[in-house]
Coordinates of C-alpha atoms (C1' of nucleotides) in Angstrom, one line a residue:
Chain K
X67 CA 11.6 22.9 46.5
X68 CA 12.1 19.3 45.3
X69 CA 12.5 18.2 41.7
X70 CA 9.4 16.4 40.6
X71 CA 10.4 13.0 39.4
X72 CA 9.1 12.1 36.0
X73 CA 6.9 9.1 36.0
X74 CA 8.1 7.7 32.6
X75 CA 8.7 4.0 33.0
X76 CA 10.6 3.3 29.7
X77 CA 14.0 4.1 31.1
X78 CA 14.9 7.6 30.2
X79 CA 18.3 7.4 28.4
X80 CA 19.6 10.9 28.0
X81 CA 18.3 11.6 24.5
X82 CA 21.0 13.1 22.4
X83 CA 19.5 16.0 20.5
X84 CA 21.7 15.1 17.5
X85 CA 20.4 16.2 14.1
X86 CA 20.4 13.1 11.9
X87 CA 23.3 13.4 9.5
X88 CA 21.7 11.5 6.6
X89 CA 20.2 13.1 3.6
X90 CA 17.1 15.3 4.1
X91 CA 14.1 13.3 5.0
X92 CA 11.0 13.5 2.9
X93 CA 8.6 14.4 5.8
X94 CA 10.8 17.3 6.8
X95 CA 11.0 17.8 10.5
X96 CA 10.6 21.6 10.9
X97 CA 13.8 23.4 10.4
X98 CA 15.9 24.2 13.4
X99 CA 13.6 22.7 15.9
X100 CA 15.1 20.0 18.2
X101 CA 13.8 16.6 17.2
X102 CA 11.1 15.0 19.3
X103 CA 10.7 11.3 20.0
X104 CA 8.7 10.8 16.9
X105 CA 11.5 12.3 14.8
X106 CA 14.0 10.1 16.5
X107 CA 11.9 7.0 15.9
X108 CA 11.5 8.0 12.3
X109 CA 15.1 8.5 11.5
X110 CA 16.3 5.6 13.5
X111 CA 13.8 3.2 11.8
X112 CA 14.6 4.7 8.4
X113 CA 18.3 4.2 8.9
X114 CA 17.8 0.6 10.0
X115 CA 15.6 -0.1 7.0
X116 CA 17.8 1.6 4.4
X117 CA 20.9 0.0 5.8
X118 CA 19.2 -3.4 5.5
X119 CA 19.3 -4.0 9.2
X120 CA 15.6 -4.7 9.1
X121 CA 15.2 -7.3 6.5
X122 CA 12.8 -6.5 3.6
X123 CA 9.6 -8.5 4.1
X124 CA 10.0 -8.7 7.8
X125 CA 7.4 -7.4 10.2
X126 CA 8.1 -5.1 13.1
X127 CA 5.4 -4.6 15.8
X128 CA 4.8 -1.2 17.3
X129 CA 5.6 -2.6 20.8
X130 CA 8.9 -4.2 19.6
X131 CA 10.1 -1.0 18.0
X132 CA 9.0 1.0 21.0
X133 CA 11.0 -1.3 23.3
X134 CA 14.0 -1.2 21.1
X135 CA 13.9 2.6 20.8
X136 CA 13.1 3.1 24.5
X137 CA 9.9 5.0 24.1
X138 CA 6.2 4.4 24.1
X139 CA 4.1 3.3 21.1
X140 CA 2.8 6.7 20.4
X141 CA 5.8 8.3 18.7
X142 CA 6.7 5.0 17.1
X143 CA 3.3 4.9 15.5
X144 CA 3.7 8.3 14.2
X145 CA 7.1 7.3 12.7
X146 CA 5.5 4.3 11.0
X147 CA 2.8 6.5 9.4
X148 CA 5.5 8.7 8.0
X149 CA 7.4 5.7 6.6
X150 CA 4.3 4.4 5.0
X151 CA 3.7 7.7 3.4
X152 CA 7.2 7.5 2.0
X153 CA 6.3 4.1 0.5
X154 CA 9.1 2.1 2.1
X155 CA 6.9 0.1 4.5
X156 CA 3.3 -1.0 4.6
X157 CA 1.2 -1.4 7.7
X158 CA -0.8 -4.5 8.2
X159 CA -3.2 -4.6 11.1
X160 CA -2.0 -6.9 13.9
X161 CA 1.2 -7.7 12.0
X162 CA 2.9 -4.4 12.4
X163 CA 5.0 -2.6 9.9
X164 CA 6.3 -4.6 7.0
X165 CA 9.5 -3.5 5.2
X166 CA 8.6 -3.6 1.6
X167 CA 10.9 -5.7 -0.5
X168 CA 11.9 -4.0 -3.8
X169 CA 11.2 -6.3 -6.7
X170 CA 12.6 -5.8 -10.2
X171 CA 9.3 -4.3 -11.2
X172 CA 9.4 -1.9 -8.3
X173 CA 12.8 -0.9 -9.4
X174 CA 11.6 -0.3 -12.9
X175 CA 9.0 2.1 -11.5
X176 CA 11.4 3.8 -9.3
X177 CA 13.9 4.3 -12.1
X178 CA 11.3 5.6 -14.5
X179 CA 10.4 8.3 -11.9
X180 CA 14.0 9.1 -11.1
X181 CA 15.0 9.3 -14.8
X182 CA 12.1 11.6 -15.5
X183 CA 12.8 14.0 -12.7
X184 CA 16.5 14.0 -12.8
X185 CA 16.6 14.6 -16.5
X186 CA 14.3 17.5 -15.9
X187 CA 16.6 18.7 -13.2
X188 CA 19.6 18.5 -15.4
X189 CA 17.8 20.5 -18.0
X190 CA 16.8 23.1 -15.5
X191 CA 20.4 23.4 -14.2
X192 CA 21.7 23.9 -17.7
X193 CA 19.1 26.4 -18.5
X194 CA 19.3 28.4 -15.3
X195 CA 23.1 28.2 -14.8
X196 CA 25.0 26.7 -12.0
X197 CA 27.0 28.4 -9.3
X198 CA 30.8 28.0 -9.3
X199 CA 30.8 26.0 -6.1
X200 CA 28.4 23.4 -7.4
X201 CA 30.2 23.2 -10.7
X202 CA 33.5 22.5 -9.1
X203 CA 31.8 19.9 -6.8
X204 CA 30.6 18.2 -10.0
X205 CA 34.0 18.2 -11.5
X206 CA 35.5 16.9 -8.3
X207 CA 33.0 14.1 -8.2
X208 CA 33.8 13.1 -11.8
X209 CA 37.5 13.1 -11.0
X210 CA 36.9 11.0 -7.9
X211 CA 34.9 8.5 -9.9
X212 CA 37.7 8.2 -12.5
X213 CA 40.4 7.6 -9.9
X214 CA 38.2 5.2 -7.9
X215 CA 37.6 3.3 -11.1
X216 CA 41.3 3.0 -11.8
X217 CA 41.9 1.6 -8.4
X218 CA 38.8 -0.7 -8.7
X219 CA 37.4 0.8 -5.5
X220 CA 33.7 0.4 -6.1
X221 CA 32.5 1.7 -2.8
X222 CA 34.4 4.9 -3.4
X223 CA 33.0 5.1 -6.9
X224 CA 29.5 4.6 -5.7
X225 CA 30.0 7.3 -3.1
X226 CA 31.3 9.8 -5.7
X227 CA 28.5 8.8 -8.0
X228 CA 26.0 9.6 -5.3
X229 CA 27.7 12.9 -4.6
X230 CA 27.6 13.8 -8.2
X231 CA 23.9 13.2 -8.5
X232 CA 23.0 14.9 -5.2
X233 CA 24.9 18.0 -6.2
X234 CA 23.3 18.1 -9.6
X235 CA 19.8 17.7 -8.2
X236 CA 20.3 20.2 -5.4
X237 CA 21.2 22.8 -7.9
X238 CA 18.0 22.6 -9.9
X239 CA 16.1 25.3 -7.9
X240 CA 13.1 23.2 -7.3
X241 CA 12.7 22.0 -3.7
X242 CA 9.8 19.7 -4.4
X243 CA 11.6 18.0 -7.2
X244 CA 14.7 17.6 -5.0
X245 CA 12.6 16.1 -2.2
X246 CA 10.8 13.7 -4.5
X247 CA 14.0 12.5 -6.1
X248 CA 15.5 12.0 -2.7
X249 CA 12.6 9.9 -1.6
X250 CA 12.8 7.5 -4.6
X251 CA 16.6 7.6 -4.5
X252 CA 16.6 6.2 -1.0
X253 CA 14.4 3.4 -2.1
X254 CA 16.8 2.4 -4.9
X255 CA 19.8 2.6 -2.5
X256 CA 19.5 -0.8 -1.0
X257 CA 19.3 -2.5 -4.5
X258 CA 22.3 -0.4 -5.7
X259 CA 24.4 -1.6 -2.9
X260 CA 23.3 -5.2 -3.4
X261 CA 24.2 -5.2 -7.0
X262 CA 27.3 -3.0 -6.9
X263 CA 29.7 -5.9 -7.4
X264 CA 27.6 -7.7 -10.0
X265 CA 27.6 -4.8 -12.5
X266 CA 30.1 -4.3 -15.2
X267 CA 32.8 -1.7 -14.6
X268 CA 31.0 1.7 -14.9
X269 CA 33.3 3.2 -17.4
X270 CA 30.5 4.3 -19.6
X271 CA 28.9 6.0 -16.6
X272 CA 32.0 8.1 -16.1
X273 CA 32.0 9.2 -19.8
X274 CA 28.4 10.2 -19.5
X275 CA 29.0 12.2 -16.3
X276 CA 31.8 14.2 -18.0
X277 CA 29.6 14.9 -21.0
X278 CA 26.8 16.1 -18.8
X279 CA 29.0 18.5 -16.9
X280 CA 30.2 19.9 -20.2
X281 CA 26.6 20.4 -21.5
X282 CA 25.6 22.1 -18.2
X283 CA 28.6 24.4 -18.3
X284 CA 27.7 25.3 -21.9
X285 CA 24.1 25.9 -20.9
X286 CA 22.9 23.4 -23.4
X287 CA 19.7 22.2 -21.8
X288 CA 18.6 19.9 -24.6
X289 CA 21.8 18.0 -24.5
X290 CA 21.8 17.8 -20.7
X291 CA 18.4 16.3 -20.6
X292 CA 19.2 13.8 -23.4
X293 CA 22.5 12.7 -21.9
X294 CA 21.1 12.3 -18.4
X295 CA 18.1 10.5 -19.6
X296 CA 20.1 8.0 -21.5
X297 CA 22.4 7.7 -18.5
X298 CA 19.6 6.8 -16.2
X299 CA 17.7 4.6 -18.6
X300 CA 20.8 2.5 -19.1
X301 CA 21.4 2.3 -15.3
X302 CA 17.8 1.5 -14.7
X303 CA 17.8 -1.3 -17.2
X304 CA 21.0 -2.7 -15.8
X305 CA 19.7 -2.7 -12.3
X306 CA 16.3 -4.1 -13.0
X307 CA 17.7 -6.9 -15.2
X308 CA 20.1 -7.8 -12.5
X309 CA 17.4 -7.9 -9.9
X310 CA 15.3 -10.0 -12.2
X311 CA 18.2 -12.5 -12.5
X312 CA 19.1 -12.7 -8.9
X313 CA 15.5 -12.5 -7.7
Chain Q
X1160 CA -25.9 -10.3 29.9
X1161 CA -25.9 -6.6 29.5
X1162 CA -24.3 -4.6 26.7
X1163 CA -21.3 -2.8 28.0
X1164 CA -21.6 0.9 27.3
X1165 CA -18.7 2.5 25.6
X1166 CA -17.1 5.2 27.6
X1167 CA -16.3 7.4 24.7
X1168 CA -17.3 10.9 25.5
X1169 CA -17.0 12.6 22.0
X1170 CA -20.5 11.7 20.9
X1171 CA -20.3 8.6 18.7
X1172 CA -22.0 9.6 15.5
X1173 CA -22.5 6.4 13.5
X1174 CA -19.4 6.6 11.4
X1175 CA -20.2 6.0 7.8
X1176 CA -17.7 3.5 6.4
X1177 CA -17.9 5.4 3.1
X1178 CA -14.9 5.1 1.0
X1179 CA -13.8 8.7 0.0
X1180 CA -14.7 9.3 -3.6
X1181 CA -11.9 11.7 -4.3
X1182 CA -8.8 10.7 -6.1
X1183 CA -6.5 8.2 -4.5
X1184 CA -4.7 9.6 -1.6
X1185 CA -1.0 9.7 -1.4
X1186 CA -0.6 7.9 1.9
X1187 CA -2.7 5.0 0.7
X1188 CA -4.9 3.5 3.4
X1189 CA -4.4 -0.2 2.9
X1190 CA -6.6 -1.5 0.2
X1191 CA -10.0 -2.9 1.1
X1192 CA -9.7 -2.3 4.8
X1193 CA -12.4 -0.2 6.4
X1194 CA -11.1 3.2 7.3
X1195 CA -10.3 4.0 10.8
X1196 CA -10.7 7.3 12.6
X1197 CA -7.3 8.5 11.4
X1198 CA -8.3 7.8 7.8
X1199 CA -11.5 9.7 8.3
X1200 CA -9.6 12.6 9.8
X1201 CA -7.1 12.5 7.0
X1202 CA -9.6 12.6 4.1
X1203 CA -12.0 15.0 5.8
X1204 CA -9.2 17.5 6.5
X1205 CA -7.8 17.0 3.0
X1206 CA -11.1 17.7 1.4
X1207 CA -11.6 20.8 3.5
X1208 CA -8.2 22.1 2.5
X1209 CA -8.4 21.3 -1.2
X1210 CA -11.9 22.7 -1.4
X1211 CA -10.6 25.9 0.1
X1212 CA -12.8 25.6 3.2
X1213 CA -9.8 26.0 5.4
X1214 CA -8.2 29.1 4.2
X1215 CA -4.5 28.9 3.1
X1216 CA -2.3 30.4 5.8
X1217 CA -4.7 29.7 8.6
X1218 CA -3.9 27.6 11.6
X1219 CA -5.9 24.7 12.9
X1220 CA -5.3 23.3 16.4
X1221 CA -5.4 19.7 17.1
X1222 CA -8.1 20.2 19.6
X1223 CA -10.2 22.3 17.3
X1224 CA -10.0 19.7 14.5
X1225 CA -10.7 16.9 16.9
X1226 CA -13.8 18.7 18.2
X1227 CA -15.0 19.4 14.7
X1228 CA -14.5 15.9 13.6
X1229 CA -15.9 14.3 16.8
X1230 CA -12.9 12.3 17.8
X1231 CA -9.9 12.6 20.1
X1232 CA -6.6 14.3 19.3
X1233 CA -4.8 11.1 18.6
X1234 CA -6.2 10.2 15.1
X1235 CA -6.2 13.9 14.2
X1236 CA -2.6 14.1 15.0
X1237 CA -1.9 11.1 12.8
X1238 CA -3.8 12.7 10.0
X1239 CA -1.9 16.0 10.3
X1240 CA 1.4 14.1 10.1
X1241 CA 0.2 12.5 6.8
X1242 CA -0.8 15.9 5.4
X1243 CA 2.5 17.3 6.3
X1244 CA 4.3 14.5 4.5
X1245 CA 2.2 15.4 1.5
X1246 CA 3.4 18.9 1.7
X1247 CA 0.1 20.6 1.9
X1248 CA 0.4 21.8 5.5
X1249 CA 3.2 22.6 7.9
X1250 CA 3.0 22.0 11.6
X1251 CA 4.2 24.7 14.0
X1252 CA 4.5 23.8 17.7
X1253 CA 1.7 25.4 19.7
X1254 CA 0.1 26.9 16.6
X1255 CA -1.3 23.8 15.1
X1256 CA -1.4 22.9 11.5
X1257 CA -1.0 25.7 9.0
X1258 CA -2.4 25.3 5.5
X1259 CA 0.4 26.2 3.2
X1260 CA -0.5 29.0 0.8
X1261 CA 0.6 28.2 -2.8
X1262 CA 2.6 31.1 -4.2
X1263 CA 3.5 31.6 -7.8
X1264 CA 6.9 30.2 -7.1
X1265 CA 5.4 27.1 -5.5
X1266 CA 3.2 26.7 -8.5
X1267 CA 6.2 26.9 -10.8
X1268 CA 7.8 24.1 -8.8
X1269 CA 4.7 22.0 -8.8
X1270 CA 4.2 22.4 -12.6
X1271 CA 7.8 21.6 -13.3
X1272 CA 7.3 18.3 -11.5
X1273 CA 4.0 17.6 -13.1
X1274 CA 5.3 18.4 -16.5
X1275 CA 8.2 16.1 -16.1
X1276 CA 6.3 13.1 -14.8
X1277 CA 3.2 13.5 -17.0
X1278 CA 5.3 13.8 -20.2
X1279 CA 7.1 10.6 -19.2
X1280 CA 3.8 9.0 -18.6
X1281 CA 2.5 10.1 -22.0
X1282 CA 5.6 8.6 -23.5
X1283 CA 5.2 5.3 -21.6
X1284 CA 1.6 5.0 -22.7
X1285 CA 2.5 5.6 -26.3
X1286 CA 5.3 3.1 -26.1
X1287 CA 3.5 0.4 -24.2
X1288 CA 0.1 0.8 -25.9
X1289 CA -3.2 1.7 -24.4
X1290 CA -6.2 -0.5 -23.9
X1291 CA -9.3 0.2 -25.8
X1292 CA -11.3 1.3 -22.8
X1293 CA -8.8 4.0 -21.8
X1294 CA -8.4 5.1 -25.4
X1295 CA -12.1 5.7 -25.8
X1296 CA -12.2 7.5 -22.4
X1297 CA -9.6 9.8 -23.8
X1298 CA -11.5 10.5 -26.9
X1299 CA -14.7 11.1 -24.9
X1300 CA -12.9 13.6 -22.7
X1301 CA -11.6 15.4 -25.8
X1302 CA -15.2 15.5 -27.2
X1303 CA -16.5 16.7 -23.9
X1304 CA -13.9 19.5 -23.8
X1305 CA -14.8 20.6 -27.3
X1306 CA -18.5 20.8 -26.6
X1307 CA -18.0 22.4 -23.2
X1308 CA -15.9 25.0 -24.9
X1309 CA -18.6 25.7 -27.5
X1310 CA -21.1 26.3 -24.7
X1311 CA -18.6 28.3 -22.7
X1312 CA -19.1 26.0 -19.8
X1313 CA -15.7 26.3 -18.1
X1314 CA -16.5 24.1 -15.1
X1315 CA -17.5 21.3 -17.5
X1316 CA -14.3 21.9 -19.5
X1317 CA -12.1 21.7 -16.4
X1318 CA -13.8 18.5 -15.3
X1319 CA -13.2 16.9 -18.7
X1320 CA -9.7 18.2 -18.7
X1321 CA -9.1 16.5 -15.4
X1322 CA -10.7 13.3 -16.6
X1323 CA -8.4 13.3 -19.6
X1324 CA -5.3 13.7 -17.6
X1325 CA -6.3 11.2 -15.0
X1326 CA -7.1 8.6 -17.5
X1327 CA -3.8 9.2 -19.3
X1328 CA -1.7 9.0 -16.2
X1329 CA -3.6 6.0 -14.9
X1330 CA -2.7 4.1 -18.1
X1331 CA 1.1 4.5 -17.8
X1332 CA 1.7 1.3 -15.8
X1333 CA 3.7 2.9 -13.0
X1334 CA 1.9 3.1 -9.7
X1335 CA 4.5 5.3 -8.1
X1336 CA 4.4 7.8 -10.9
X1337 CA 0.7 7.9 -10.7
X1338 CA 0.6 8.5 -7.0
X1339 CA 3.3 11.2 -7.2
X1340 CA 1.5 13.1 -10.0
X1341 CA -1.7 12.8 -8.0
X1342 CA -0.1 14.3 -5.0
X1343 CA 1.2 17.3 -6.9
X1344 CA -1.9 17.6 -9.0
X1345 CA -4.1 18.0 -5.9
X1346 CA -1.9 20.9 -4.8
X1347 CA -2.4 22.7 -8.1
X1348 CA -6.1 22.1 -7.9
X1349 CA -7.0 25.1 -5.8
X1350 CA -5.0 27.5 -8.0
X1351 CA -6.6 26.1 -11.1
X1352 CA -10.1 26.7 -9.8
X1353 CA -9.1 30.1 -8.6
X1354 CA -7.8 31.2 -12.0
X1355 CA -10.3 29.3 -14.2
X1356 CA -12.2 32.4 -15.3
X1357 CA -9.2 34.5 -15.6
X1358 CA -7.5 32.5 -18.3
X1359 CA -8.1 32.8 -22.0
X1360 CA -10.3 30.3 -23.7
X1361 CA -8.4 27.0 -23.8
X1362 CA -8.9 26.4 -27.5
X1363 CA -5.2 25.6 -27.8
X1364 CA -5.4 23.1 -25.0
X1365 CA -8.1 21.2 -26.9
X1366 CA -6.0 21.0 -30.1
X1367 CA -3.1 19.7 -28.0
X1368 CA -5.2 17.0 -26.4
X1369 CA -6.4 15.8 -29.7
X1370 CA -2.9 15.7 -31.1
X1371 CA -1.7 13.8 -28.1
X1372 CA -4.3 11.1 -28.5
X1373 CA -3.3 10.7 -32.1
X1374 CA 0.3 10.3 -31.1
X1375 CA -0.5 7.7 -28.5
X1376 CA -2.8 5.8 -30.8
X1377 CA 0.0 5.7 -33.4
X1378 CA 2.5 4.6 -30.7
X1379 CA 4.7 7.6 -31.4
X1380 CA 6.3 8.0 -28.0
X1381 CA 8.6 10.8 -29.0
X1382 CA 5.8 12.9 -30.2
X1383 CA 3.6 12.2 -27.2
X1384 CA 6.3 13.3 -24.9
X1385 CA 7.0 16.5 -26.9
X1386 CA 3.3 17.4 -27.2
X1387 CA 2.5 16.8 -23.6
X1388 CA 5.6 18.7 -22.4
X1389 CA 4.7 21.8 -24.4
X1390 CA 1.1 21.5 -23.3
X1391 CA 2.0 21.4 -19.7
X1392 CA 4.8 24.0 -19.9
X1393 CA 2.4 26.5 -21.5
X1394 CA -0.3 25.8 -18.9
X1395 CA 2.2 26.1 -16.1
X1396 CA 3.5 29.4 -17.4
X1397 CA 0.0 30.7 -17.8
X1398 CA -1.0 29.7 -14.3
X1399 CA 2.1 31.0 -12.5
X1400 CA 2.0 34.3 -14.4
X1401 CA -1.6 34.7 -13.4
X1402 CA -0.8 33.9 -9.8
X1403 CA 2.0 36.4 -9.8
X1404 CA -0.3 39.1 -11.1
X1405 CA -3.2 38.5 -8.7
X1406 CA -0.8 37.8 -5.8
Chain J
dG1218 C1' -6.7 -37.6 11.0
dC1219 C1' -9.0 -33.4 9.5
dA1220 C1' -12.2 -29.7 9.7
dT1221 C1' -15.1 -26.5 12.6
dT1222 C1' -16.2 -23.8 16.5
dC1223 C1' -15.1 -21.5 20.5
dC1224 C1' -11.9 -19.3 23.6
dT1225 C1' -7.8 -16.9 24.8
dT1226 C1' -4.5 -13.7 23.8
dA1227 C1' -2.0 -10.2 21.8
dA1228 C1' -1.9 -6.1 18.9
dT1229 C1' -4.0 -2.3 17.6
dG1230 C1' -7.0 2.0 17.5
dA1231 C1' -8.2 5.6 20.0
dA1232 C1' -9.3 8.1 24.3
dT1233 C1' -7.3 10.0 28.2
dT1234 C1' -3.9 11.5 31.5
dC1235 C1' 0.1 13.9 32.6
dA1236 C1' 4.3 16.8 32.3
dT1237 C1' 6.5 20.3 29.8
dT1238 C1' 6.8 24.6 27.6
dA1239 C1' 5.8 28.4 24.6
dT1240 C1' 2.7 32.1 24.8
dT1241 C1' -0.1 35.6 26.6
dG1242 C1' -1.4 38.7 29.8
dT1243 C1' -0.4 41.2 34.2
dA1244 C1' 2.0 43.4 37.6
dC1245 C1' 5.9 45.9 38.7
dT1246 C1' 9.9 48.8 38.1
dT1247 C1' 12.1 52.6 36.1
Chain T
dA756 C1' 4.8 55.0 29.0
dA757 C1' 7.9 51.4 28.0
dG758 C1' 10.2 47.5 29.2
dT759 C1' 11.0 43.4 32.2
dA760 C1' 9.8 39.7 35.2
dC761 C1' 6.6 36.7 36.6
dA762 C1' 2.5 33.9 36.6
dA763 C1' -1.3 31.8 34.4
dT764 C1' -2.8 29.4 30.5
dA765 C1' -3.1 26.6 26.6
dA766 C1' -1.2 23.5 23.3
dT767 C1' 1.7 20.0 22.6
dG768 C1' 4.4 15.6 23.1
dA769 C1' 4.3 11.4 24.9
dA770 C1' 2.9 7.8 28.1
dT771 C1' -0.9 5.2 29.6
dT772 C1' -5.3 3.1 29.8
dC773 C1' -9.0 0.9 27.8
dA774 C1' -12.1 -1.6 24.4
dT775 C1' -12.1 -4.0 20.2
dT776 C1' -10.9 -7.5 17.3
dA777 C1' -8.1 -10.5 14.5
dA778 C1' -5.0 -14.6 15.0
dG779 C1' -3.8 -18.6 16.9
dG780 C1' -4.7 -22.5 19.5
dA781 C1' -7.6 -25.8 22.0
dA782 C1' -11.5 -28.5 22.1
dT783 C1' -15.0 -30.8 19.8
dG784 C1' -17.3 -33.3 16.2
dC785 C1' -17.0 -35.9 12.1

DNA sequence: GCATTCCTTAATGAATTCATTATTGTACTT
DNA sequence: AAGTACAATAATGAATTCATTAAGGAATGC
């Protein structure tokens, strides 16, 4: 018997069934199932957007994206629908998918949501207790931030900061909250990178992180909420003010 | 010249370009644009699910839904992707879309998110002020709740309660927060209906609503946050406990 | 030169076709 | 009778086809 040739014309590059390494996606591809073309399109496009490789404000046609990704329009279309649901692109008929620029006002909105949910998460973690693993991760992150700050390594600091917050949120015991924060966090990511070197040294941040860990370890939910809220509000103000300045 | 006949086989019932009246959808169909088949499929399916017409836990195949809605699988598929992104269904290969049942634990998660965001919204409204229109809407809703309660008209009370909260949230000046609350609110809706007659008379609720309006009118953000938080936490506990009891 | 109308073209929305594959049922073996 | 192998089937994932329609440009009139 002969092998039937596939009739696919978009040249079939052996698709790596690699699981995307980036943080959990909002529209979760069912667990453990190997990703299909639509999943590939979704995560590839998402990465491109979040890394800034597709400029905010620019349009991407279905056909363009399909060609670039080596697949047909169908899965690309599905991916775009998911990205729109996440709020990081809009779809304009006959212009394709437009990567939404994040204005200062958008950033205010995003930070208000993040502040609200993360503070709640901090409170929940303090109230419900945190497992030893996570607690030591938090402490490590704090240490990493301190040493990065001493060496003026801002990239390192930002990474540790992100680790800290991700660990914190992931310990809150509320999957929906985690996913929602994740979604908004990714939208703020670009702006954070953009303004990293324009911000004052985040020494205050480090103090707040340490205080938060202490409150959580003590199980003081009230304090945890308050500290985290102030922390985020300050960060949000800083970021939105900066965005307003640099346009 | 003759009119070219369309070759569509699924009988073309004159598609009403009606804008769905229900609350704003999470994956916003672009403003002002007439809805396409995918939008129709999305809102029809969503209505069916939220009204309980598609039983939680049950599976719906793409082809079934397509036949029922009089369109092909393509737009149905797109709609299902959107519903999955919203977290109200899951998609299992070869079994179709499964309406996710909302367990007591799910409801806890949902209420934790709602509580967090709505309290923040209440605070924002108090801080930023509220326009006269919205304020009188709130007062009307409070009045409606009171009179409905006197007449033991629970449906009416639930409607007024929903109006109150929707008005409040819509006044917060944060579109992303509004949309996110809306999304979770719709997930809680079924359970609320289910347990409406099992709950004690919501006299306490009415008092809290009145107090909240007063705090907002005074511009007392702290109080607004606190009152609303307690209000929602109590409601959440009540609902999840009930769900736990009745399974 | 500028506005208006018509025509062409390209992008989309949606149906359809096709290949793959999980699932279900059946036959067969032990 | 129980379990396994195999075959038929049905559902999906994805490509492709087709009709529609907005966008852009050319031609026309002022």
